[in-house]
PDB file of C-alpha atoms in Angstrom:
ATOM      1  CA  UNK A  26      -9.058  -5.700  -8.120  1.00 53.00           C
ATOM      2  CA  UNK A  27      -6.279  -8.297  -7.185  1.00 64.00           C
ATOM      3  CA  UNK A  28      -6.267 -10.306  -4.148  1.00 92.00           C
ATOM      4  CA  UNK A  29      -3.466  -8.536  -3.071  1.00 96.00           C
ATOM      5  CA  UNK A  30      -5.586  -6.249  -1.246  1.00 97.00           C
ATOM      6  CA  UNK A  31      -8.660  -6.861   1.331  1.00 97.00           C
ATOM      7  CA  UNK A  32     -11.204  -3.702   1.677  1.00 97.00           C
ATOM      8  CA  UNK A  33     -13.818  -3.141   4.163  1.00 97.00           C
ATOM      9  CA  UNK A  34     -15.873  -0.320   5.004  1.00 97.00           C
ATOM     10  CA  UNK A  35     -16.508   1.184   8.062  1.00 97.00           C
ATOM     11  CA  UNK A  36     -19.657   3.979   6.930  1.00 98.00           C
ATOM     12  CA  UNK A  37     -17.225   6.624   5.614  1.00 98.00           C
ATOM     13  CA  UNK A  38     -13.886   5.132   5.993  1.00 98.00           C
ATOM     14  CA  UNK A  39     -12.478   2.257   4.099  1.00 98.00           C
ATOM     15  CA  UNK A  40      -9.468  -0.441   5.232  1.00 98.00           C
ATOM     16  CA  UNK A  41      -7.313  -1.025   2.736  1.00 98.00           C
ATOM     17  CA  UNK A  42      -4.914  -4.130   4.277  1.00 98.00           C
ATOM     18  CA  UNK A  43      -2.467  -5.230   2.288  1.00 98.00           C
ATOM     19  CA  UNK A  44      -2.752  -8.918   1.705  1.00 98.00           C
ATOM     20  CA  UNK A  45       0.037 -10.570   0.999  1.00 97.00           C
ATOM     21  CA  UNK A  46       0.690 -12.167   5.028  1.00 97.00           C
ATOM     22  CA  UNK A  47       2.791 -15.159   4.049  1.00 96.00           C
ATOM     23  CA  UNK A  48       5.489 -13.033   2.561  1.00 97.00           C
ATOM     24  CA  UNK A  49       4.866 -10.434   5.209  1.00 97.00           C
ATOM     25  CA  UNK A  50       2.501  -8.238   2.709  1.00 98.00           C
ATOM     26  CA  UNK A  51       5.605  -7.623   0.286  1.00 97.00           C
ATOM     27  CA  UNK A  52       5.144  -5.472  -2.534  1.00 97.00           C
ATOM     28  CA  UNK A  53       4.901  -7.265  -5.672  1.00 96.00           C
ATOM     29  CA  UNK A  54       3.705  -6.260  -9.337  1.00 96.00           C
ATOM     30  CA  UNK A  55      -0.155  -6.836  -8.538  1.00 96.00           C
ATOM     31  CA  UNK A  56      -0.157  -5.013  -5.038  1.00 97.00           C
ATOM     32  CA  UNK A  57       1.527  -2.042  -6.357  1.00 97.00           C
ATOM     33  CA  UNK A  58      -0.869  -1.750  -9.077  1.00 97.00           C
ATOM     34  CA  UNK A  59      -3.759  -2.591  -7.213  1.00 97.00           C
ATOM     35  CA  UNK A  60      -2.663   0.011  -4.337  1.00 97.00           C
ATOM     36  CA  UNK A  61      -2.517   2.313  -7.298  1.00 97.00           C
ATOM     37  CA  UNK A  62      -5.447   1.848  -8.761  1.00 97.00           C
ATOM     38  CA  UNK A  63      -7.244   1.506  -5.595  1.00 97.00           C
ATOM     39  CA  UNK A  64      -6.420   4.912  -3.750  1.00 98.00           C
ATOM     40  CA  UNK A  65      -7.194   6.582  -7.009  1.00 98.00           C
ATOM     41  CA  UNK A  66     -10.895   5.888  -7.157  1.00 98.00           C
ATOM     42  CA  UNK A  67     -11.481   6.273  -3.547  1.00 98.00           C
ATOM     43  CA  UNK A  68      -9.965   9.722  -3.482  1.00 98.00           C
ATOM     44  CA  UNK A  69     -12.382  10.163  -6.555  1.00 98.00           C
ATOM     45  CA  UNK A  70     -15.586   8.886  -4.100  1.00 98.00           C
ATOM     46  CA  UNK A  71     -17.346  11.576  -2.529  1.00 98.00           C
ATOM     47  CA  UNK A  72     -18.593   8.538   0.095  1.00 98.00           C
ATOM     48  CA  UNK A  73     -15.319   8.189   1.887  1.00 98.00           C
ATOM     49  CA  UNK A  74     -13.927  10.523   3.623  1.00 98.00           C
ATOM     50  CA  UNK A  75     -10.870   8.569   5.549  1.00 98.00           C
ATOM     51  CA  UNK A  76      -8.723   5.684   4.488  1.00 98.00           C
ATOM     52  CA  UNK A  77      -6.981   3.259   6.860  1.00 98.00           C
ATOM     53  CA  UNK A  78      -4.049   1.034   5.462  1.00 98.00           C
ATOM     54  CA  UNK A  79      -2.951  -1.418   7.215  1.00 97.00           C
ATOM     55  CA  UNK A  80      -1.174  -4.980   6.476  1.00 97.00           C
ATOM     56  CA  UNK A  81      -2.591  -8.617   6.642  1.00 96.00           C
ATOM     57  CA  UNK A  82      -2.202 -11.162   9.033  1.00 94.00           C
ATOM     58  CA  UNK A  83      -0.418 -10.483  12.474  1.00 90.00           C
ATOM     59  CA  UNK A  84       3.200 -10.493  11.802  1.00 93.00           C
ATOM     60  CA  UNK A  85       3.224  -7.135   9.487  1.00 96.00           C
ATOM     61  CA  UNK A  86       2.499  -3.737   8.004  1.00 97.00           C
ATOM     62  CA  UNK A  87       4.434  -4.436   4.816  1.00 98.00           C
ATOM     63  CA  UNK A  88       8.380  -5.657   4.590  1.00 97.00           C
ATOM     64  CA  UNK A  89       8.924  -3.801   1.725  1.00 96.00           C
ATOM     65  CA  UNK A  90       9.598  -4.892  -1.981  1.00 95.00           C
ATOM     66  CA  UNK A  91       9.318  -8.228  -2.572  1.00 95.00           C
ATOM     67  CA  UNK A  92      12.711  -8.866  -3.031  1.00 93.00           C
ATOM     68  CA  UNK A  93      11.720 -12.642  -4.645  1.00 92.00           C
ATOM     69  CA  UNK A  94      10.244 -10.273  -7.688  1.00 88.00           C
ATOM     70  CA  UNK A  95      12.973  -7.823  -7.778  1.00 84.00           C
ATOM     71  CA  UNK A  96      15.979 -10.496  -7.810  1.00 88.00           C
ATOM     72  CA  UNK A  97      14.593 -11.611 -11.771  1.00 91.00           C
ATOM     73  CA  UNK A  98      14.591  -8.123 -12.554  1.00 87.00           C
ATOM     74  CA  UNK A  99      17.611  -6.664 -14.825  1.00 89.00           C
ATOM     75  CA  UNK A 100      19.359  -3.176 -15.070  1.00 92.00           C
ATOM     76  CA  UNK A 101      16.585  -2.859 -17.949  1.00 92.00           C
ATOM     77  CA  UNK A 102      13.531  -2.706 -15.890  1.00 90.00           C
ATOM     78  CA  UNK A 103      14.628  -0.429 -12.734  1.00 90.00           C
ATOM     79  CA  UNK A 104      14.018   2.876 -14.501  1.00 92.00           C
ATOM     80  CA  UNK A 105      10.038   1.799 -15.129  1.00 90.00           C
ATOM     81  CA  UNK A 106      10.203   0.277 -11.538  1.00 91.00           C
ATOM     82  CA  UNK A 107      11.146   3.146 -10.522  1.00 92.00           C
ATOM     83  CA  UNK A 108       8.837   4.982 -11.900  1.00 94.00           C
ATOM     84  CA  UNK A 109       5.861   2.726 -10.457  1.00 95.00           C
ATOM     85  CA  UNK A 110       7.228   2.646  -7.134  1.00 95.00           C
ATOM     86  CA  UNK A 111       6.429   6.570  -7.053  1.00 97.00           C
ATOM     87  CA  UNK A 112       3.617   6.265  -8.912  1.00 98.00           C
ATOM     88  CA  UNK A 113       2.945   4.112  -5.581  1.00 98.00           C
ATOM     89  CA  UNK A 114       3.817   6.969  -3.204  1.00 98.00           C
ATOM     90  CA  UNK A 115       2.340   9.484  -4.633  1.00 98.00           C
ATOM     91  CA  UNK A 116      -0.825   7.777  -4.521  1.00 98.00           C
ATOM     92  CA  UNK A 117      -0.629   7.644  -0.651  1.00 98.00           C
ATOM     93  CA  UNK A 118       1.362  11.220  -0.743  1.00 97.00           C
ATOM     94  CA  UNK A 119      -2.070  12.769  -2.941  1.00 96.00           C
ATOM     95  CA  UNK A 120      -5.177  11.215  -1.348  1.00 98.00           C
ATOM     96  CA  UNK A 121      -7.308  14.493  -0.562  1.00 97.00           C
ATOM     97  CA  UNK A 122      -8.629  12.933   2.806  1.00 98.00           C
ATOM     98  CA  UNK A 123      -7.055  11.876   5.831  1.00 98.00           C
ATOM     99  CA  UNK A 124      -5.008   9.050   5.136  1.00 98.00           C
ATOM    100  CA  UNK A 125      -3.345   6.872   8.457  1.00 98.00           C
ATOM    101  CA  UNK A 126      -1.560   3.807   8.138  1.00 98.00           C
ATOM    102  CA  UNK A 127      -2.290   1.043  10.764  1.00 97.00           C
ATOM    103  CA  UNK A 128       1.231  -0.511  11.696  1.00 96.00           C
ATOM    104  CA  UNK A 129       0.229  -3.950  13.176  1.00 93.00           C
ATOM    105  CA  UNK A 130       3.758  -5.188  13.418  1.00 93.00           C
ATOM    106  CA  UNK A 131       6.918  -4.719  10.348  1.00 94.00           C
ATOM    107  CA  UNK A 132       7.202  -2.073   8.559  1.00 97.00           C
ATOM    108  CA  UNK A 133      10.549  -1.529   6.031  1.00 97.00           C
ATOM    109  CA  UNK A 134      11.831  -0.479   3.253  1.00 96.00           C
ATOM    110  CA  UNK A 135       9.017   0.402   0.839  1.00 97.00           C
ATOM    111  CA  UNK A 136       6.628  -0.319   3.196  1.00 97.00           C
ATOM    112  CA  UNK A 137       8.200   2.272   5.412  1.00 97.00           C
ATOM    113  CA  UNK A 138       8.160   4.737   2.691  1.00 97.00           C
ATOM    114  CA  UNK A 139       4.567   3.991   1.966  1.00 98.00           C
ATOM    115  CA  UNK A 140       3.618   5.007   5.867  1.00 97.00           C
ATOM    116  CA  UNK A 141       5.460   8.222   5.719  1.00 97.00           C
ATOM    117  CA  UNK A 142       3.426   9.196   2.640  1.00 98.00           C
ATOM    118  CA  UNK A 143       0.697   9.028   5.397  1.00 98.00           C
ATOM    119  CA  UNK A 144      -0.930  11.737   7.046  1.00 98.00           C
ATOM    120  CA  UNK A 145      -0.776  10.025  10.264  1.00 98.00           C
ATOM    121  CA  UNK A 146       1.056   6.201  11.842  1.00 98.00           C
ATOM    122  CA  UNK A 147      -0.438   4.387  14.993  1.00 97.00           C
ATOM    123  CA  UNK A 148       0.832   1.347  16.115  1.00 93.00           C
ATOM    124  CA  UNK A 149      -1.967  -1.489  17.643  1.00 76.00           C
ATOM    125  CA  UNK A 150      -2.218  -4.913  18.424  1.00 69.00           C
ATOM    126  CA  UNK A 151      -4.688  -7.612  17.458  1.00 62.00           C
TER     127      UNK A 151
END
């Protein structure tokens, strides 16, 4: 797993924060995948029955795509982005426990889209 993504486990629930704070936990190539990835083998783990996502640092949830990555992109790689970007949401959408996003400040765009995959959104402060 990539550093793009922090985990801690709380007995039968497990944080997932997205770590990317500096760039406000923007979705890039590695934390999509490693979302992916992720929430795939802990819906397959009998051991947790909740997951929290949440974002990194103090400023953010997740601003969205990174927008850095997407600007080198060309009309040639949207339809796999695309395609990995719901791969992405329907990881959230298909997790067979309760999943609730943690909003501890931005949340847009994709990052949005990724907490209304959730079964449930709370807002908090550190």
């Amino acid at each position: 797993m990539g550093s793009s993504v922090k985990l801690e486990r709380h007995d039968t629930t497990m944080i997932v924060a997205l770590n990317r704070p500096a760039v406000l936990n923007a979705i890039d190539v590695e934390l999509r995948e490693t979302l992916i990835t992720l929430l795939t083998e802990l819906n397959k783990d009998d051991g947790v029955r909740a997951v929290v996502l949440t974002g990194a640092g103090d400023r953010a949830f997740c601003s969205g795509q990174d927008l850095d990555e997407l600007s080198r992109y060309t009309a040639n790689d949207i339809d796999s982005w695309l395609t990995r970007q719901h791969a992405m949401y329907a990881a959230v959408r298909d997790l067979d426990k309760p999943c609730i996003v943690a909003f501890n400040g931005v949340a847009a765009g994709a990052g949005f889209q990724i907490a209304l995959c959730a079964d449930l959104r709370i807002g908090y402060a550190e």
